């Protein structure tokens, strides 16, 4: 009996191994003309002449091979969002973090052993390429799925702009935008269409895989007349949780099970409402209620549309099916996110007063080539905001959001546990009091930290490599809202193998690929890229507006600055009057 069981197990193992395949995609990255919202035709970034980009489908234990030919007129790179890339950090993708970007006209192959399952996505990680369309689903099927379902659909939610990203980025980061107002999209789309349809057959159970591929927008998802059960967040299977609606921020994924109705007399609207709180202004012509249709019968009428309620929802309450214990952290890192006008007079994002600026040498190559210095954060350059982690330590990050906006924060190379939430900015000199769950906490790779709140996350530093941690609002990443985790640098050279093709990219672009952040030896960082720093004193956005207009006025030789001066005068006069009144009262 025992023997036969054993041989059965061996057989099962062999069968599993036999299933593992090398799955190859040839991706010719090209410009495509498209009009996904039907409002404006424009140039987008597509693959093999196609847009939207078709999904990548693989199975656990496969090896995914993506042969890229970059036919754009500038460099690019690809990041498989949510993949651990254990020992494979050279293929993680963020430009100037783990690789030199792929030059225009060049070829490059990403080889990725698949060690997870669930719903992921792949996107450009060079400048804002993904905002211009370089983004697609990356679906990893389990060998035996945790939950039974009959069919599945992927719903890629995304905001859409009519202007190309570089033009908007320049305006966003210009000194004429001192409040840091983000470009607001022109549309919201499901699968890069305006009326995506999903056929349902009575009695069947569907897995809907939702991916938010937005640059900025957060959606609230709801289906008229149907209940949903959440079963997966960011690749982690969770206990079935019934919901009628839930929010999904940029870069997050959810799978829900939906059971089809037993009759076909109506079709139903599904709603992905864009949350207006994410937008600085909501233009009159922006359709916040993005919809698709569940089709039971082409000839059936649509059921009366429901107004979807946005329910209070805490992803920290979701319970992973495979439990993971947590541990007291060996290292606690408090990061405070804020936005300010910095010394370049542009509104930038900072973590602990440092705005991220790319190094001259990709940080991974610095870790690979600086020997004993690689454990010294200085070699990565102050403005990559390097944080060195010791192998296998439990790390806790307390993310403080000291900004008026909500931010979805993403960690490369890991899922993290959501262990705490609280109000305001946590004072690092005091013990953290916001712990909500330290027994099998929810795990994911992107977490929302709402305005003036904090979230504590934990992960184990068991993946030697260089991993970016950043806000996944693409505008905010470009504004510098990122830090670099240098995880177990002493082990990186023995774990991560970089072949010549990586360095060929660098050579073609004249990017140095060894030494510290300045491309020099040891701690000689002369010539390293420097960032703007916080301005001395308290420069308010309003003060900067006045300053900027003063400069313009001076340049134009106009006297328009008087208006601002007068406003300040009025304030001063009002203060003086108040002071006088107080004096009179006390007298
Ligand atoms: Cu979707 Cu740097 O990540």
CSV table of N, CA and C in Angstrom, one decimal, residues 15-137:
chain,number,residue,atom,x,y,z
A,15,UNK,N,4.3,13.7,-13.9
A,15,UNK,CA,3.3,14.3,-14.8
A,15,UNK,C,3.4,15.8,-14.8
A,16,UNK,N,3.6,16.3,-13.6
A,16,UNK,CA,3.7,17.8,-13.4
A,16,UNK,C,4.9,18.3,-14.2
A,17,UNK,N,6.0,17.6,-14.0
A,17,UNK,CA,7.2,18.0,-14.7
A,17,UNK,C,7.0,18.0,-16.2
A,18,UNK,N,6.3,17.0,-16.6
A,18,UNK,CA,6.1,16.9,-18.1
A,18,UNK,C,5.3,18.0,-18.6
A,19,UNK,N,4.4,18.6,-17.8
A,19,UNK,CA,3.5,19.6,-18.3
A,19,UNK,C,4.3,20.9,-18.5
A,20,UNK,N,5.4,21.1,-17.7
A,20,UNK,CA,6.1,22.4,-17.7
A,20,UNK,C,6.7,22.5,-19.1
A,21,UNK,N,6.5,23.7,-19.7
A,21,UNK,CA,6.9,23.9,-21.0
A,21,UNK,C,7.6,25.3,-21.1
A,22,UNK,N,8.3,25.4,-22.2
A,22,UNK,CA,8.9,26.7,-22.6
A,22,UNK,C,7.9,27.4,-23.5
A,23,UNK,N,7.4,28.5,-23.0
A,23,UNK,CA,6.3,29.2,-23.8
A,23,UNK,C,7.0,30.5,-24.3
A,24,UNK,N,7.0,30.6,-25.6
A,24,UNK,CA,7.8,31.7,-26.2
A,24,UNK,C,6.8,32.7,-26.9
A,25,UNK,N,7.0,33.9,-26.6
A,25,UNK,CA,6.3,35.0,-27.3
A,25,UNK,C,7.3,35.9,-28.0
A,26,UNK,N,7.0,36.1,-29.3
A,26,UNK,CA,7.8,37.1,-30.0
A,26,UNK,C,7.1,38.4,-30.0
A,27,UNK,N,7.7,39.4,-29.4
A,27,UNK,CA,7.1,40.7,-29.2
A,27,UNK,C,7.9,41.7,-30.0
A,28,UNK,N,7.3,42.1,-31.1
A,28,UNK,CA,7.8,43.2,-31.9
A,28,UNK,C,7.1,44.5,-31.4
A,29,UNK,N,7.8,45.3,-30.6
A,29,UNK,CA,7.2,46.5,-30.0
A,29,UNK,C,7.2,47.6,-31.1
A,30,UNK,N,6.0,48.0,-31.4
A,30,UNK,CA,5.9,49.0,-32.5
A,30,UNK,C,4.9,50.1,-32.2
A,31,UNK,N,4.9,51.1,-32.9
A,31,UNK,CA,3.9,52.1,-32.9
A,31,UNK,C,2.7,51.6,-33.7
A,32,UNK,N,1.5,51.9,-33.2
A,32,UNK,CA,0.3,51.5,-33.8
A,32,UNK,C,-0.7,52.7,-33.8
A,33,UNK,N,-1.5,52.8,-34.8
A,33,UNK,CA,-2.5,53.9,-34.7
A,33,UNK,C,-3.8,53.3,-34.2
A,34,UNK,N,-4.4,53.9,-33.1
A,34,UNK,CA,-5.6,53.3,-32.5
A,34,UNK,C,-6.5,54.4,-32.0
A,35,UNK,N,-7.7,54.0,-31.9
A,35,UNK,CA,-8.8,54.9,-31.4
A,35,UNK,C,-9.7,54.2,-30.4
A,36,UNK,N,-9.1,53.7,-29.3
A,36,UNK,CA,-9.8,52.8,-28.4
A,36,UNK,C,-11.1,53.3,-27.8
A,37,UNK,N,-11.1,54.7,-27.5
A,37,UNK,CA,-12.4,55.2,-26.9
A,37,UNK,C,-13.3,55.8,-28.0
A,38,UNK,N,-12.9,55.7,-29.3
A,38,UNK,CA,-13.8,56.2,-30.3
A,38,UNK,C,-13.9,57.7,-30.4
A,39,UNK,N,-13.0,58.4,-29.6
A,39,UNK,CA,-13.0,59.8,-29.6
A,39,UNK,C,-11.9,60.5,-30.3
A,40,UNK,N,-10.7,59.7,-30.3
A,40,UNK,CA,-9.6,60.3,-30.9
A,40,UNK,C,-8.6,59.2,-31.4
A,41,UNK,N,-8.2,59.3,-32.6
A,41,UNK,CA,-7.2,58.4,-33.1
A,41,UNK,C,-5.8,59.0,-32.8
A,42,UNK,N,-4.9,58.1,-32.3
A,42,UNK,CA,-3.6,58.6,-31.9
A,42,UNK,C,-2.6,57.5,-32.1
A,43,UNK,N,-1.3,57.9,-31.9
A,43,UNK,CA,-0.3,56.9,-32.0
A,43,UNK,C,-0.2,56.2,-30.6
A,44,UNK,N,-0.1,54.9,-30.5
A,44,UNK,CA,0.0,54.2,-29.3
A,44,UNK,C,1.2,53.2,-29.4
A,45,UNK,N,1.6,52.6,-28.3
A,45,UNK,CA,2.6,51.6,-28.4
A,45,UNK,C,2.0,50.2,-28.3
A,46,UNK,N,2.2,49.4,-29.3
A,46,UNK,CA,1.5,48.1,-29.4
A,46,UNK,C,2.6,47.0,-29.6
A,47,UNK,N,2.1,45.8,-29.9
A,47,UNK,CA,3.0,44.7,-30.1
A,47,UNK,C,2.5,44.0,-31.4
A,48,UNK,N,3.5,43.7,-32.2
A,48,UNK,CA,3.3,43.0,-33.5
A,48,UNK,C,2.2,43.7,-34.3
A,49,UNK,N,2.2,45.0,-34.3
A,49,UNK,CA,1.2,45.7,-35.0
A,49,UNK,C,-0.2,45.7,-34.4
A,50,UNK,N,-0.3,45.2,-33.2
A,50,UNK,CA,-1.6,45.1,-32.6
A,50,UNK,C,-1.8,46.0,-31.4
A,51,UNK,N,-3.0,46.5,-31.2
A,51,UNK,CA,-3.3,47.2,-30.0
A,51,UNK,C,-4.8,47.0,-29.8
A,52,UNK,N,-5.4,46.6,-28.6
A,52,UNK,CA,-4.6,46.3,-27.4
A,52,UNK,C,-3.7,45.0,-27.6
A,53,UNK,N,-2.8,44.9,-26.7
A,53,UNK,CA,-1.8,43.9,-26.7
A,53,UNK,C,-2.5,42.6,-26.2
A,54,UNK,N,-2.4,41.5,-27.0
A,54,UNK,CA,-3.0,40.2,-26.5
A,54,UNK,C,-2.4,39.7,-25.3
A,55,UNK,N,-3.2,39.0,-24.4
A,55,UNK,CA,-2.7,38.5,-23.2
A,55,UNK,C,-1.6,37.4,-23.4
A,56,UNK,N,-0.7,37.4,-22.4
A,56,UNK,CA,0.3,36.3,-22.3
A,56,UNK,C,-0.4,35.2,-21.4
A,57,UNK,N,-0.4,34.0,-21.8
A,57,UNK,CA,-0.9,32.9,-20.9
A,57,UNK,C,0.2,31.8,-20.7
A,58,UNK,N,0.4,31.5,-19.5
A,58,UNK,CA,1.4,30.5,-19.1
A,58,UNK,C,0.8,29.7,-17.9
A,59,UNK,N,1.5,28.6,-17.6
A,59,UNK,CA,1.1,27.8,-16.5
A,59,UNK,C,2.3,27.7,-15.5
A,60,UNK,N,1.9,27.6,-14.2
A,60,UNK,CA,2.9,27.4,-13.2
A,60,UNK,C,4.0,26.4,-13.6
A,61,UNK,N,5.2,26.7,-13.3
A,61,UNK,CA,6.4,25.8,-13.7
A,61,UNK,C,6.9,26.0,-15.1
A,62,UNK,N,6.1,26.7,-16.0
A,62,UNK,CA,6.6,26.9,-17.3
A,62,UNK,C,7.8,27.9,-17.3
A,63,UNK,N,8.5,28.0,-18.4
A,63,UNK,CA,9.4,29.1,-18.5
A,63,UNK,C,8.9,30.0,-19.6
A,64,UNK,N,8.7,31.3,-19.3
A,64,UNK,CA,8.2,32.3,-20.2
A,64,UNK,C,9.4,32.9,-20.9
A,65,UNK,N,9.4,32.9,-22.2
A,65,UNK,CA,10.5,33.5,-23.0
A,65,UNK,C,9.8,34.6,-23.9
A,66,UNK,N,10.3,35.8,-23.7
A,66,UNK,CA,9.7,36.9,-24.5
A,66,UNK,C,10.9,37.5,-25.4
A,67,UNK,N,10.8,37.2,-26.7
A,67,UNK,CA,11.8,37.8,-27.6
A,67,UNK,C,11.4,39.2,-28.0
A,68,UNK,N,12.1,40.2,-27.6
A,68,UNK,CA,11.6,41.5,-27.9
A,68,UNK,C,12.5,42.1,-29.0
A,69,UNK,N,11.8,42.7,-30.0
A,69,UNK,CA,12.5,43.6,-30.9
A,69,UNK,C,11.9,45.0,-30.7
A,70,UNK,N,12.7,45.9,-30.4
A,70,UNK,CA,12.3,47.2,-30.1
A,70,UNK,C,12.3,48.1,-31.4
A,71,UNK,N,11.1,48.2,-32.0
A,71,UNK,CA,11.0,49.0,-33.2
A,71,UNK,C,10.5,50.4,-33.0
A,72,UNK,N,10.6,50.9,-31.7
A,72,UNK,CA,10.2,52.3,-31.4
A,72,UNK,C,11.4,53.1,-31.8
A,73,UNK,N,11.3,54.4,-31.7
A,73,UNK,CA,12.4,55.3,-32.0
A,73,UNK,C,13.2,55.7,-30.7
A,74,UNK,N,12.9,55.0,-29.6
A,74,UNK,CA,13.6,55.2,-28.4
A,74,UNK,C,13.7,53.9,-27.6
A,75,UNK,N,14.5,53.9,-26.5
A,75,UNK,CA,14.6,52.6,-25.8
A,75,UNK,C,13.3,52.2,-25.1
A,76,UNK,N,13.3,51.0,-24.6
A,76,UNK,CA,12.2,50.5,-23.9
A,76,UNK,C,12.6,49.4,-22.9
A,77,UNK,N,11.7,49.0,-22.0
A,77,UNK,CA,12.0,47.8,-21.2
A,77,UNK,C,10.7,47.2,-20.8
A,78,UNK,N,10.6,45.9,-20.3
A,78,UNK,CA,9.4,45.3,-19.9
A,78,UNK,C,9.5,44.8,-18.5
A,79,UNK,N,8.5,45.0,-17.7
A,79,UNK,CA,8.4,44.5,-16.4
A,79,UNK,C,7.2,43.6,-16.2
A,80,UNK,N,7.4,42.4,-15.7
A,80,UNK,CA,6.4,41.5,-15.4
A,80,UNK,C,5.9,41.7,-14.0
A,81,UNK,N,4.8,42.5,-13.9
A,81,UNK,CA,4.4,43.0,-12.6
A,81,UNK,C,3.9,41.9,-11.7
A,82,UNK,N,4.5,41.8,-10.5
A,82,UNK,CA,4.0,40.9,-9.5
A,82,UNK,C,4.9,39.6,-9.5
A,83,UNK,N,5.7,39.4,-10.4
A,83,UNK,CA,6.5,38.1,-10.4
A,83,UNK,C,7.7,38.3,-9.5
A,84,UNK,N,8.0,37.2,-8.7
A,84,UNK,CA,9.1,37.3,-7.8
A,84,UNK,C,10.4,37.3,-8.4
A,85,UNK,N,10.6,36.7,-9.6
A,85,UNK,CA,11.9,36.6,-10.3
A,85,UNK,C,13.0,36.2,-9.3
A,86,UNK,N,12.7,35.1,-8.6
A,86,UNK,CA,13.7,34.6,-7.6
A,86,UNK,C,15.0,34.3,-8.3
A,87,UNK,N,16.1,34.9,-7.9
A,87,UNK,CA,17.4,34.7,-8.5
A,87,UNK,C,17.4,35.1,-9.9
A,88,UNK,N,16.4,35.8,-10.4
A,88,UNK,CA,16.3,36.1,-11.8
A,88,UNK,C,16.1,37.6,-12.0
A,89,UNK,N,16.5,38.4,-11.0
A,89,UNK,CA,16.3,39.8,-10.9
A,89,UNK,C,16.8,40.6,-12.1
A,90,UNK,N,17.7,40.0,-12.9
A,90,UNK,CA,18.2,40.7,-14.1
A,90,UNK,C,17.1,40.8,-15.2
A,91,UNK,N,16.0,40.1,-15.0
A,91,UNK,CA,14.9,40.2,-16.0
A,91,UNK,C,13.6,40.9,-15.4
A,92,UNK,N,13.8,41.6,-14.3
A,92,UNK,CA,12.7,42.3,-13.7
A,92,UNK,C,12.2,43.4,-14.5
A,93,UNK,N,13.1,44.1,-15.1
A,93,UNK,CA,12.7,45.1,-16.2
A,93,UNK,C,12.8,46.6,-16.0
A,94,UNK,N,12.7,47.1,-14.7
A,94,UNK,CA,12.7,48.6,-14.6
A,94,UNK,C,14.1,49.2,-15.1
A,95,UNK,N,13.9,50.1,-16.1
A,95,UNK,CA,15.1,50.7,-16.7
A,95,UNK,C,15.9,51.4,-15.7
A,96,UNK,N,17.2,51.2,-15.7
A,96,UNK,CA,18.2,51.8,-14.9
A,96,UNK,C,18.2,51.3,-13.4
A,97,UNK,N,17.3,50.3,-13.2
A,97,UNK,CA,17.3,49.6,-11.9
A,97,UNK,C,17.9,48.3,-12.0
A,98,UNK,N,17.4,47.4,-12.9
A,98,UNK,CA,17.9,46.1,-13.1
A,98,UNK,C,18.4,45.9,-14.5
A,99,UNK,N,18.3,46.9,-15.4
A,99,UNK,CA,18.9,46.7,-16.7
A,99,UNK,C,19.1,48.1,-17.4
A,100,UNK,N,19.9,48.1,-18.4
A,100,UNK,CA,19.9,49.2,-19.3
A,100,UNK,C,18.7,49.0,-20.2
A,101,UNK,N,18.0,50.0,-20.6
A,101,UNK,CA,16.8,49.8,-21.5
A,101,UNK,C,17.3,49.2,-22.8
A,102,UNK,N,16.4,48.6,-23.6
A,102,UNK,CA,16.7,48.0,-24.9
A,102,UNK,C,16.7,49.2,-25.9
A,103,UNK,N,17.8,49.4,-26.6
A,103,UNK,CA,17.9,50.5,-27.5
A,103,UNK,C,16.9,50.4,-28.7
A,104,UNK,N,16.6,51.5,-29.3
A,104,UNK,CA,15.8,51.4,-30.5
A,104,UNK,C,16.5,50.5,-31.5
A,105,UNK,N,15.7,49.7,-32.1
A,105,UNK,CA,16.2,48.8,-33.1
A,105,UNK,C,16.8,47.5,-32.6
A,106,UNK,N,17.0,47.4,-31.3
A,106,UNK,CA,17.7,46.2,-30.7
A,106,UNK,C,16.8,45.1,-30.4
A,107,UNK,N,17.4,43.9,-30.2
A,107,UNK,CA,16.7,42.7,-29.7
A,107,UNK,C,17.1,42.4,-28.3
A,108,UNK,N,16.2,41.8,-27.5
A,108,UNK,CA,16.5,41.4,-26.1
A,108,UNK,C,15.6,40.3,-25.7
A,109,UNK,N,16.0,39.3,-25.0
A,109,UNK,CA,15.2,38.2,-24.6
A,109,UNK,C,15.0,38.2,-23.1
A,110,UNK,N,13.8,38.2,-22.6
A,110,UNK,CA,13.5,38.0,-21.2
A,110,UNK,C,13.2,36.5,-21.0
A,111,UNK,N,13.9,35.9,-20.1
A,111,UNK,CA,13.6,34.4,-19.8
A,111,UNK,C,13.2,34.3,-18.4
A,112,UNK,N,12.0,33.9,-18.1
A,112,UNK,CA,11.4,34.0,-16.8
A,112,UNK,C,10.8,32.7,-16.3
A,113,UNK,N,11.5,31.9,-15.4
A,113,UNK,CA,10.8,30.7,-14.9
A,113,UNK,C,9.6,31.1,-14.0
A,114,UNK,N,8.5,30.4,-14.3
A,114,UNK,CA,7.2,30.8,-13.6
A,114,UNK,C,7.1,30.1,-12.3
A,115,UNK,N,7.1,30.8,-11.2
A,115,UNK,CA,7.1,30.1,-9.9
A,115,UNK,C,5.8,30.5,-9.1
A,116,UNK,N,4.9,31.2,-9.8
A,116,UNK,CA,3.6,31.6,-9.1
A,116,UNK,C,2.4,31.3,-10.0
A,117,UNK,N,1.2,31.6,-9.5
A,117,UNK,CA,0.1,31.5,-10.4
A,117,UNK,C,-0.9,32.6,-10.0
A,118,UNK,N,-1.8,32.9,-10.9
A,118,UNK,CA,-2.7,34.0,-10.7
A,118,UNK,C,-2.7,35.1,-11.8
A,119,UNK,N,-3.1,36.3,-11.4
A,119,UNK,CA,-3.4,37.3,-12.4
A,119,UNK,C,-2.3,38.4,-12.3
A,120,UNK,N,-1.6,38.6,-13.3
A,120,UNK,CA,-0.5,39.6,-13.3
A,120,UNK,C,-0.6,40.4,-14.6
A,121,UNK,N,0.3,41.3,-14.8
A,121,UNK,CA,0.4,42.0,-16.1
A,121,UNK,C,1.8,42.4,-16.4
A,122,UNK,N,2.0,42.7,-17.7
A,122,UNK,CA,3.3,43.0,-18.1
A,122,UNK,C,3.2,44.4,-18.7
A,123,UNK,N,4.2,45.3,-18.4
A,123,UNK,CA,4.1,46.6,-18.9
A,123,UNK,C,5.5,47.3,-19.1
A,124,UNK,N,5.5,48.3,-19.9
A,124,UNK,CA,6.7,49.0,-20.2
A,124,UNK,C,7.2,49.6,-18.9
A,125,UNK,N,8.5,49.6,-18.6
A,125,UNK,CA,9.1,50.3,-17.4
A,125,UNK,C,10.2,51.1,-17.8
A,126,UNK,N,10.0,51.8,-19.0
A,126,UNK,CA,11.0,52.8,-19.4
A,126,UNK,C,10.1,54.1,-19.6
A,127,UNK,N,10.4,55.2,-18.9
A,127,UNK,CA,9.6,56.4,-18.9
A,127,UNK,C,8.1,56.0,-18.8
A,128,UNK,N,7.2,56.6,-19.6
A,128,UNK,CA,5.8,56.3,-19.4
A,128,UNK,C,5.2,55.4,-20.5
A,129,UNK,N,6.1,54.5,-21.0
A,129,UNK,CA,5.6,53.7,-22.1
A,129,UNK,C,4.3,53.0,-21.8
A,130,UNK,N,4.0,52.6,-20.6
A,130,UNK,CA,2.8,51.8,-20.4
A,130,UNK,C,1.5,52.7,-20.5
A,131,UNK,N,1.7,54.0,-20.2
A,131,UNK,CA,0.6,54.9,-20.3
A,131,UNK,C,0.2,55.1,-21.8
A,132,UNK,N,1.2,54.9,-22.7
A,132,UNK,CA,0.9,55.0,-24.1
A,132,UNK,C,0.5,53.7,-24.7
A,133,UNK,N,0.3,52.7,-23.9
A,133,UNK,CA,-0.3,51.5,-24.4
A,133,UNK,C,0.5,50.2,-24.2
A,134,UNK,N,1.7,50.3,-23.8
A,134,UNK,CA,2.6,49.1,-23.6
A,134,UNK,C,2.2,48.4,-22.3
A,135,UNK,N,1.1,47.7,-22.3
A,135,UNK,CA,0.6,47.0,-21.1
A,135,UNK,C,-0.4,45.9,-21.6
A,136,UNK,N,-0.2,44.7,-21.0
A,136,UNK,CA,-1.1,43.6,-21.3
A,136,UNK,C,-1.2,42.7,-20.2
A,137,UNK,N,-2.3,41.8,-20.2
A,137,UNK,CA,-2.5,40.8,-19.1
A,137,UNK,C,-1.4,39.7,-19.2
